[in-house]
Each structure stands twice: as structure tokens, then as C-alpha cells.
Short mmCIF file of C-alpha atoms and ligand atoms in Angstrom, two decimals:
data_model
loop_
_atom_site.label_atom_id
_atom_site.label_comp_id
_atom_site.label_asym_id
_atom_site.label_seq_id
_atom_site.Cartn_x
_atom_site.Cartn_y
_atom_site.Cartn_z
CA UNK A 22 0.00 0.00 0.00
CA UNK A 23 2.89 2.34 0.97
CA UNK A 24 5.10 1.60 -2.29
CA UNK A 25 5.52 4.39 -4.42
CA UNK A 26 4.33 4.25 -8.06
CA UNK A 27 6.89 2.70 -10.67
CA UNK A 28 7.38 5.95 -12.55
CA UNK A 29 8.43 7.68 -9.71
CA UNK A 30 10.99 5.05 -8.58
CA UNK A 31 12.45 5.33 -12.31
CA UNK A 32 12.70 9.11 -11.79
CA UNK A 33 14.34 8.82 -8.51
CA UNK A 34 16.67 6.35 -10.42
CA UNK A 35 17.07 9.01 -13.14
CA UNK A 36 17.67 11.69 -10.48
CA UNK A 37 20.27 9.79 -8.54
CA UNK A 38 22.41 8.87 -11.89
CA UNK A 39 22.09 11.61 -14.01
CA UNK A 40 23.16 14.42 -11.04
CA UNK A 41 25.77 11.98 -10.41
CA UNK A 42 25.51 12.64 -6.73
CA UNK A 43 25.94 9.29 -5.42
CA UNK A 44 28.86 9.53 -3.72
CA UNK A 45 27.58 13.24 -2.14
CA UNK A 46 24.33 11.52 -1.79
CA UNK A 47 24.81 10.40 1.83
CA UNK A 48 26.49 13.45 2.69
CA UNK A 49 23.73 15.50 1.53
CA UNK A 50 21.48 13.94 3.51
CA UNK A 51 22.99 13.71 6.81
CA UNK A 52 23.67 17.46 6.29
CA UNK A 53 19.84 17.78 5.97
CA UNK A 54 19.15 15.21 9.58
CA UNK A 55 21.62 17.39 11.39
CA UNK A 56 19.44 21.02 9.58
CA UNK A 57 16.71 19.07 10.99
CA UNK A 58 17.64 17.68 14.36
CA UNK A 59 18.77 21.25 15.37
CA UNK A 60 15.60 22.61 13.75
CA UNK A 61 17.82 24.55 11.40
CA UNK A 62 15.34 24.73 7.81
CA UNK A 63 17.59 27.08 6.45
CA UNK A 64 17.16 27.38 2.52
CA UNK A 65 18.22 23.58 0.89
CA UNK A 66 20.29 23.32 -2.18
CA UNK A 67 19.43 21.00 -4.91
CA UNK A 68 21.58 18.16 -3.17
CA UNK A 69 19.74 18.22 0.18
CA UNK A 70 16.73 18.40 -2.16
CA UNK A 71 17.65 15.17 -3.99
CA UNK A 72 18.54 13.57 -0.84
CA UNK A 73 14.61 14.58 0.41
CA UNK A 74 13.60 12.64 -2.69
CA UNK A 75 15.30 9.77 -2.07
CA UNK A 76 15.47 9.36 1.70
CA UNK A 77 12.67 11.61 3.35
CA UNK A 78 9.98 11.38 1.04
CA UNK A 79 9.13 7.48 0.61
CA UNK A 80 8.12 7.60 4.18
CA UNK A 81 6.14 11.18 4.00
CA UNK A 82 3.90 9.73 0.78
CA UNK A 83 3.52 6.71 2.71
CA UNK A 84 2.14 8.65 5.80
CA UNK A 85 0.00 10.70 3.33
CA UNK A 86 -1.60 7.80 1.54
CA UNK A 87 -2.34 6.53 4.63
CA UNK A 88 -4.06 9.82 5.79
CA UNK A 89 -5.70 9.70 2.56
CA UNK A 90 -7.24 5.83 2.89
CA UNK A 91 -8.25 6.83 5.87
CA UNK A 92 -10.28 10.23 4.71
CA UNK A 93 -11.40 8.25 1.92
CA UNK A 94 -13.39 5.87 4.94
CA UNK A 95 -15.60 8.67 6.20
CA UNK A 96 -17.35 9.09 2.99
CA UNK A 97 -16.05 12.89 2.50
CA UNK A 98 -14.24 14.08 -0.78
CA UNK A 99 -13.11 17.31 -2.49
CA UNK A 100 -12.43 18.11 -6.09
CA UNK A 101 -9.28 20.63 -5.39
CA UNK A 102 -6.36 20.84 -3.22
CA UNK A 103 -3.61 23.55 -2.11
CA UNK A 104 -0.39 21.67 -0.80
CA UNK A 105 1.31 24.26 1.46
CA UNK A 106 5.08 23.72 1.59
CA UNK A 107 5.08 21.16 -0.88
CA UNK A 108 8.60 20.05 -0.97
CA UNK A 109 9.33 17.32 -3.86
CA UNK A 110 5.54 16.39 -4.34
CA UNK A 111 4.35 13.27 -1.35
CA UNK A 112 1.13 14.64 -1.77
CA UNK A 113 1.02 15.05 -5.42
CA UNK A 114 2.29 11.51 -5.98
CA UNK A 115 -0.06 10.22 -3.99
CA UNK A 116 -2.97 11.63 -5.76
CA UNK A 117 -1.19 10.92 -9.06
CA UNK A 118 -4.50 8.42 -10.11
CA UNK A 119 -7.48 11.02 -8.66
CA UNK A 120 -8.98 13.73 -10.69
CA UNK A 121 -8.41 16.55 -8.40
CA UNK A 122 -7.05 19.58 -9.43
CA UNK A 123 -3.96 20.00 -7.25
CA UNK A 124 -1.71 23.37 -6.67
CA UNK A 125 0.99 23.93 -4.48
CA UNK A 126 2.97 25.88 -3.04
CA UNK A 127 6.73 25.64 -2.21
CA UNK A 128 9.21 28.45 -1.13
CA UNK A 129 12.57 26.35 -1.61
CA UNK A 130 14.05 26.73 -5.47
CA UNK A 131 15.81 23.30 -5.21
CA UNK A 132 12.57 21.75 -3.81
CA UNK A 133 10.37 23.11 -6.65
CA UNK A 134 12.96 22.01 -9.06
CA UNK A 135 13.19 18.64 -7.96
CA UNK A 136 9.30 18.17 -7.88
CA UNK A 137 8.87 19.19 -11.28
CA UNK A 138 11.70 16.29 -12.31
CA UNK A 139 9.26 13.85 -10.30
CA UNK A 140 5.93 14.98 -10.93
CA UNK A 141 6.74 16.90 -14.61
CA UNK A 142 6.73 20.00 -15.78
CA UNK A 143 3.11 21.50 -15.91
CA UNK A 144 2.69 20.90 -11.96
CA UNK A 145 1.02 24.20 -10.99
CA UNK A 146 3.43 24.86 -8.15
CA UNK A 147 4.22 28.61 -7.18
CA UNK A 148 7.13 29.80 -6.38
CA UNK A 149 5.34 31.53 -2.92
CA UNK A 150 6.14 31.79 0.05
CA UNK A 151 3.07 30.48 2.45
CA UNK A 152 3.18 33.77 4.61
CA UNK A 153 2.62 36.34 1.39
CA UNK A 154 0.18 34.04 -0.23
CA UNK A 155 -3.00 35.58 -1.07
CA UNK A 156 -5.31 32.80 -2.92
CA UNK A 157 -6.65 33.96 -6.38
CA UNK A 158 -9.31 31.16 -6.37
CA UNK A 159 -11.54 29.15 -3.55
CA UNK A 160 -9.68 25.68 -2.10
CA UNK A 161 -11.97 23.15 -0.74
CA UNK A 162 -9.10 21.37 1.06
CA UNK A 163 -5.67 22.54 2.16
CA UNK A 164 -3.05 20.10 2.90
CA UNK A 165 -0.04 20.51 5.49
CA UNK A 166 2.25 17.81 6.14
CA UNK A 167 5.28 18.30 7.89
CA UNK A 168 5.15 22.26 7.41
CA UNK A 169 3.88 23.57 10.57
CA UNK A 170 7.12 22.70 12.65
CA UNK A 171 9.19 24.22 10.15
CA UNK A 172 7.49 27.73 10.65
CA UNK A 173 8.15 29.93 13.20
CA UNK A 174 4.88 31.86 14.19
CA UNK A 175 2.60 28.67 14.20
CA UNK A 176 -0.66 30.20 15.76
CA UNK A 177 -0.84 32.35 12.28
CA UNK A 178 0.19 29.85 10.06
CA UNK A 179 -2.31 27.78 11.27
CA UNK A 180 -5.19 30.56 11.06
CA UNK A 181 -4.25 31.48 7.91
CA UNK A 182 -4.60 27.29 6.67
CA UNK A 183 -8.29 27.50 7.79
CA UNK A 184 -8.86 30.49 6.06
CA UNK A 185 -7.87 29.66 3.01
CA UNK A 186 -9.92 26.46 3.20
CA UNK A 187 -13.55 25.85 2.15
CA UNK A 188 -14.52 22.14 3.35
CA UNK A 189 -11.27 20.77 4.87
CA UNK A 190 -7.69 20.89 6.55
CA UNK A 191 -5.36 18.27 6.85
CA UNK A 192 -2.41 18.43 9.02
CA UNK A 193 0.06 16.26 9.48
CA UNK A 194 3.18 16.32 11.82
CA UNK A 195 5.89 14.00 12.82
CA UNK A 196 4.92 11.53 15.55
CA UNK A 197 6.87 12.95 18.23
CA UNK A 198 5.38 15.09 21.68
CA UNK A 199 6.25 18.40 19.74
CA UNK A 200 4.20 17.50 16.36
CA UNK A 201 1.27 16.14 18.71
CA UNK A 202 1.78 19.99 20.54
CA UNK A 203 1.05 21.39 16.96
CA UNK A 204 -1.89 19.15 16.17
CA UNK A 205 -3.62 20.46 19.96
CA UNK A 206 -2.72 23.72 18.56
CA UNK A 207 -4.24 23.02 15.32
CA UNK A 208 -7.50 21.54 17.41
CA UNK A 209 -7.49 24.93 19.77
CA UNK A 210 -7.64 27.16 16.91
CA UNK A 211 -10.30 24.79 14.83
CA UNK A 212 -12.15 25.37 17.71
CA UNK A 213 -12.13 28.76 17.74
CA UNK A 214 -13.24 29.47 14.15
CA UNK A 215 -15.78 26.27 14.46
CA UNK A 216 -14.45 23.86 12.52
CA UNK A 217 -14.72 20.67 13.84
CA UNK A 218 -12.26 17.64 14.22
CA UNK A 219 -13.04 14.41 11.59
CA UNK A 220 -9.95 12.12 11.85
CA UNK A 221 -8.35 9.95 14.04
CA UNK A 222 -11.28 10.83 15.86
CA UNK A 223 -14.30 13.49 16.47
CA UNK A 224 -13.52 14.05 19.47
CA UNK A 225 -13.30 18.24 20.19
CA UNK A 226 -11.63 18.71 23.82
CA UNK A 227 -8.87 16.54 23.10
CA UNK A 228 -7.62 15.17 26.91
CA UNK A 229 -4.10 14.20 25.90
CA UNK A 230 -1.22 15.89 27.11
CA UNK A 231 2.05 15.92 25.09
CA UNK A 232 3.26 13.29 27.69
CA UNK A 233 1.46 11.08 26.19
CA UNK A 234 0.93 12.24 22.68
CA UNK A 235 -1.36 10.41 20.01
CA UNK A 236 0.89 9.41 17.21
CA UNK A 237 0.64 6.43 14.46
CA UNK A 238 2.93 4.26 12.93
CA UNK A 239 3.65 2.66 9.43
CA UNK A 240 5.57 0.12 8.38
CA UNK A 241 7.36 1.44 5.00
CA UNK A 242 9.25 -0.52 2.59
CA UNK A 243 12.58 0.93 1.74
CA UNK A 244 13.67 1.71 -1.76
CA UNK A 245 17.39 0.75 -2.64
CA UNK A 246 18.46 4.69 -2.39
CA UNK A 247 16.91 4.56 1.26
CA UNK A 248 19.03 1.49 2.03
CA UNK A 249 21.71 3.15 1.13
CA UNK A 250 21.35 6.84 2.51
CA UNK A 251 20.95 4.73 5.78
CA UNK A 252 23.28 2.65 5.54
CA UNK A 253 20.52 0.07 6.66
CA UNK A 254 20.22 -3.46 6.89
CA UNK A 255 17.01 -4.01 7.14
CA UNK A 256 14.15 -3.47 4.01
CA UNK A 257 11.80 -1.40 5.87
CA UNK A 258 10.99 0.69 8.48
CA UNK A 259 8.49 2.22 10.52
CA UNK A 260 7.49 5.88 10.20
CA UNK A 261 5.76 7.64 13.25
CA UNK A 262 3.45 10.33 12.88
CA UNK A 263 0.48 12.63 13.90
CA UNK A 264 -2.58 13.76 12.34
CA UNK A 265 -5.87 15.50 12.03
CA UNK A 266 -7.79 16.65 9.56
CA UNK A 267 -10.50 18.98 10.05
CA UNK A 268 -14.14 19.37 8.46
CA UNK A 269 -16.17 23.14 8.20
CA UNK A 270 -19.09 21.12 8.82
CA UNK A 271 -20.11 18.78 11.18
CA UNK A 272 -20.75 15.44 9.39
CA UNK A 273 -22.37 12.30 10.46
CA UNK A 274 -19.28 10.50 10.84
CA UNK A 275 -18.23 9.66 14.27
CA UNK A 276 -15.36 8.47 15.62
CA UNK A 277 -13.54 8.07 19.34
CA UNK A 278 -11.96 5.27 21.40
CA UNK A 279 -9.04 5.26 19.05
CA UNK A 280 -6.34 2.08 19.08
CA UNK A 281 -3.12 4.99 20.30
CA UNK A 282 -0.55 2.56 20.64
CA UNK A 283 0.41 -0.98 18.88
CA UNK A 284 -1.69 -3.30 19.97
CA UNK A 285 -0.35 -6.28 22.55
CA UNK A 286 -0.77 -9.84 21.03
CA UNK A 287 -0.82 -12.61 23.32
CA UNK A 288 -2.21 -16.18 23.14
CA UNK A 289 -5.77 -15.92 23.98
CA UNK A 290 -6.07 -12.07 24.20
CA UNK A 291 -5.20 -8.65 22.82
CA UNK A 292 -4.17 -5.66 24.87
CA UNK A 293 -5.60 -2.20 23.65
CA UNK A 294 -4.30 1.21 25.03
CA UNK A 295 -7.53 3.52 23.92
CA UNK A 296 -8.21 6.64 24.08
CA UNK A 297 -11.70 7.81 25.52
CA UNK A 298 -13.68 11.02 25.94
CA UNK A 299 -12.10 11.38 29.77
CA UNK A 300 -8.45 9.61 29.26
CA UNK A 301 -6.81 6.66 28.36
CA UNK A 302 -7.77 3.37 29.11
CA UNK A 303 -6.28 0.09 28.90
CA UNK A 304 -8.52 -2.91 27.74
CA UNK A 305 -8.60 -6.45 27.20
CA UNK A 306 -10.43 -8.10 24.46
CA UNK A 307 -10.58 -11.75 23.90
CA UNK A 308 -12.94 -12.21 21.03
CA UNK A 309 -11.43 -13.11 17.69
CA UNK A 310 -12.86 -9.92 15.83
CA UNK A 311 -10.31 -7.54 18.27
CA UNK A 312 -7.46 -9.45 16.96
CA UNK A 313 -7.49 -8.16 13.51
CA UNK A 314 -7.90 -4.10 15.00
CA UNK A 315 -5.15 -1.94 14.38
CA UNK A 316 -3.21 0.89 16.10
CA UNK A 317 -5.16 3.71 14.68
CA UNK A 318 -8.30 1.67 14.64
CA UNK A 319 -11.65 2.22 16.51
CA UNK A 320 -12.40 0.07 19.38
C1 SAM B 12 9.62 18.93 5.61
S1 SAM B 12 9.25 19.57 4.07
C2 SAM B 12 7.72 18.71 3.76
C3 SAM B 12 7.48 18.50 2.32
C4 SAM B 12 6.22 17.74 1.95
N1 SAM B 12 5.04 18.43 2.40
C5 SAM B 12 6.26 16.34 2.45
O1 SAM B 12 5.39 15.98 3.26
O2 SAM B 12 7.15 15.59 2.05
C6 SAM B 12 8.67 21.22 4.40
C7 SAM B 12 8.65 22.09 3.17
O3 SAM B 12 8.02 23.33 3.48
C8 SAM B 12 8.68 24.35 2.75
N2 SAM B 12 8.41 25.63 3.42
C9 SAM B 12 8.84 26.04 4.65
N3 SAM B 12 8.38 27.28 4.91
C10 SAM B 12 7.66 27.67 3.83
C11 SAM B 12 6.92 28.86 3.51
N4 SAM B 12 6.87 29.88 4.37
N5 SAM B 12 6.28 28.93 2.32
C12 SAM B 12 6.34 27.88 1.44
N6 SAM B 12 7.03 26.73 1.69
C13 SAM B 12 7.68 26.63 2.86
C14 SAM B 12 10.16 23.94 2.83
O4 SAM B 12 10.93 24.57 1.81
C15 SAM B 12 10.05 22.42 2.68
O5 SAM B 12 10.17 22.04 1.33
#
């Protein structure tokens, strides 16, 4: 489910030959880990760029598809999407087989460059930066994934999101306490200008702390570039993250008790850590349906 499509593994393949950067490759992208880890998102050049293609962004699509799948379950859908902060194109790929009309936008030159090489050359991404944007036309969804903790004055990034929005927000963050702080942000805020919460659940006053944050987890297959960049043994791994995407209006689609952590197996009976309108819970199931639920599941 998480693989990305064939023609974009041949254009990472293309990418990683024709720059000849293999050998910088790996430098390139523990340059960009350390930029990260020390929360430095200083302006990329087209090497840390290629080395988001290859390394960063199989696990970011796979995160979005599974955002998507999951959107997709409620019954909801839009015709038209603005990807904020864009990067090399997760999102775009992902929706590379819908009809939706899909703009971006992306402030870094070596980002922008790199997602037309993936995604080709008529991509309507702008050259904007998210902060001076002012929207020309009406989006019904607007799409944020791994943006917010890369911007300084969150509160009005996240203000401005919902504006520019008609029907839906998605935002998605990496699975650690300070992405969960931005999604409780995000929720705060949503509250504030009455939007109301859809996914992972409909719950409003969320009672989670970041001590004990609500994340997900994926298991990704790793491409060969991946391997390599890593210098890892093993053909996948798992990607953590946070979510929550918003509706304008309240829908029929409900959703709480949420799976929040992975599920523990054991001969007879499964262990559930859920989350409930006052706290977490721990519960034991024995019946064989609770064996096949999920971490992200309902209970
Ligand atoms: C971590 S990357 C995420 C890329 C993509 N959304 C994904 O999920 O793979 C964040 C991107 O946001 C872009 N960005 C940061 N601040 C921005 C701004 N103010 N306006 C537009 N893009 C911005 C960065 O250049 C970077 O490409």
C-alpha cells in the first residue's frame, strides 16, 4: 500500500544517476538530519533536495496515503487541493490516479525544481512563500504535512490554513510530543473558528497531554536509495506520525476510542491502550474480531 508508483521510482533512479551525486548523496542527507535535528530549515540546495527525494519522502507519501485511505473511509471528498510547503511532491504523488485539481505551493528553489523532475513539468506549483500568499481562487481542502514545525509563528500559520480552506484541513506532523503539541494547537484554533475535528477521531476537547501524545505508525518498505542513505540493513521501516484533519461542517461521521498505541498480542487475548472522551484506558479483548484491529483503529 505504501510503495511508491513505478514511474516515480524510475525518476528517482534518473535523479540519482544523471546528477551523479551518489557519492555526495549520503552526505547531503545527513547534512539535511543534522538542519533538521537542530531545527535549522535554512534554505536547501538542490543536493539536500535530492537527498529529500530519495530518503525523506518514501516515508512522508507513505504517511500521506495513509491519511488519505483513511479520509477516503468517512465518505467525504473534495475536487481541489492547495499543498502548502510542498517540498518534492508526497502529496502530489499520492494523488497521481485522482482527478483533483492540485496546486501547491513551495518556497525552496531546489525543492520546486526537484518536484517538477518527479511529478513533470506542468505541476502548478508557485514559487510563494506560504506567509505572502494571497489565494486567487476558492480551495476546498488545504493540505499541510510536515510544514507547521518548520514555521516559526505557528498560531498564524495555522489561522491562515483555515482560512484559506472551504470544506477541509489536513495536518500532518511527525509523531513525536512536539508534532502532537502542533496538532492540539491546530485543534485549539479549529475550535475557535468552528471547525470541527473528523480524523483519528471526532472528538473536540482533546484530553491528551504531550506526555502522552497520540501518534501512528507505518511500516514502510525501503527503496534501494533509502538502504543506502541509511546505511541500513534491514528493508523497511516504521514511520511515526500525527494527524488530524478537520471538516467546516459537522458530518455524520463519528469516531472516538481510538487504538493509540500498537496493539499487545498474546495467546488468547489482545491488549488495547484507547483513548476515551475522559483519558486513556487500557482494555482487554478476547474475542477473535479484536485481533485483527489496528493501532489507529476504533475500538
Ligand atoms: C519537511 S518539508 C515537507 C514537504 C512535503 N510536504 C512532504 O510531506 O514531504 C517542508 C517544506 O516546506 C517548505 N516551506 C517552509 N516554509 C515555507 C513557507 N513559508 N512557504 C512555502 N514553503 C515553505 C520547505 O521549503 C520544505 O520544502
Amino acid at each position: 500500500m505504501f510503495d511508491l508508483p513505478k514511474n516515480i521510482l524510475f525518476r528517482l533512479d534518473e535523479l540519482s544517476e544523471t546528477y551523479g551525486l551518489d557519492k555526495n548523496e549520503a552526505r547531503a542527507y545527513s547534512e539535511l538530519f543534522k538542519n533538521y535535528r537542530n531545527q535549522n530549515f535554512k534554505e536547501m540546495n538542490f543536493s539536500h533536495a535530492i537527498a529529500y527525494a530519495l530518503g525523506r519522502m518514501p516515508a512522508t507519501y507513505g504517511v500521506i496515503k495513509y491519511v488519505l485511505e483513511r479520509f477516503k473511509n468517512t465518505g467525504e471528498n473534495f475536487s481541489n487541493i492547495l499543498d502548502i510547503g510542498a517540498g518534492v511532491g508526497a502529496l502530489k504523488i499520492a494523488l497521481q490516479d485522482c482527478e483533483i485539481n492540485y496546486e501547491a505551493l513551495e518556497k525552496s528553489e531546489a525543492m520546486r525544481k526537484v518536484f517538477r523532475k518527479l511529478n513533470g513539468d506542468n505541476s502548478k506549483i508557485y514559487s510563494k512563500d506560504f506567509q505572502k500568499f494571497q489565494a486567487e481562487t476558492s480551495y476546498q481542502a488545504v493540505f499541510a504535512s510536515y510544514f507547521i514545525n518548520e514555521i516559526e509563528d505557528k498560531i498564524l500559520a495555522l489561522k491562515k490554513i483555515f482560512d484559506l480552506s472551504e470544506k477541509y484541513v489536513f495536518i500532518l506532523e511527525p509523531g513525536t510530543p512536539s508534532g502532537f503539541k502542533n496538532i492540539l494547537e491546530a485543534k485549539k484554533i479549529a475550535a475557535e473558528l468552528d471547525w470541527y475535528p473528523l480524523l483519528p477521531c471526532t472528538t473536540r476537547d482533546c484530553k491528551l497531554s504531550d506526555k502522552d501524545w497520540c501518534h501512528f505508525s507505518i511500516r514502510l518498505p525501503r527503496t534501494k536509495h533509502h538502504m543506502k542513505l541509511k546505511n541500513a540493513a534491514l528493508p523497511y521501516e516504521d514511520e511515526k506520525f500525527c494527524y488530524v484533519i478537520f471538516s467546516k461542517k459537522e458530518t455524520k461521521f463519528f469516531k472516538n476510542n481510538i487504538i493509540i498505541k500498537r496493539p499487545i498480542k498474546k495467546s488468547g487475548h489482545t491488549i488495547f491502550d484507547v483513548c476515551t472522551s475522559d483519558g486513556i484506558h487500557r482494555v482487554v479483548r478476547t474475542d477473535k474480531a479484536s485481533k485483527k484491529l489496528q493501532w489507529g483503529d476504533q475500538l
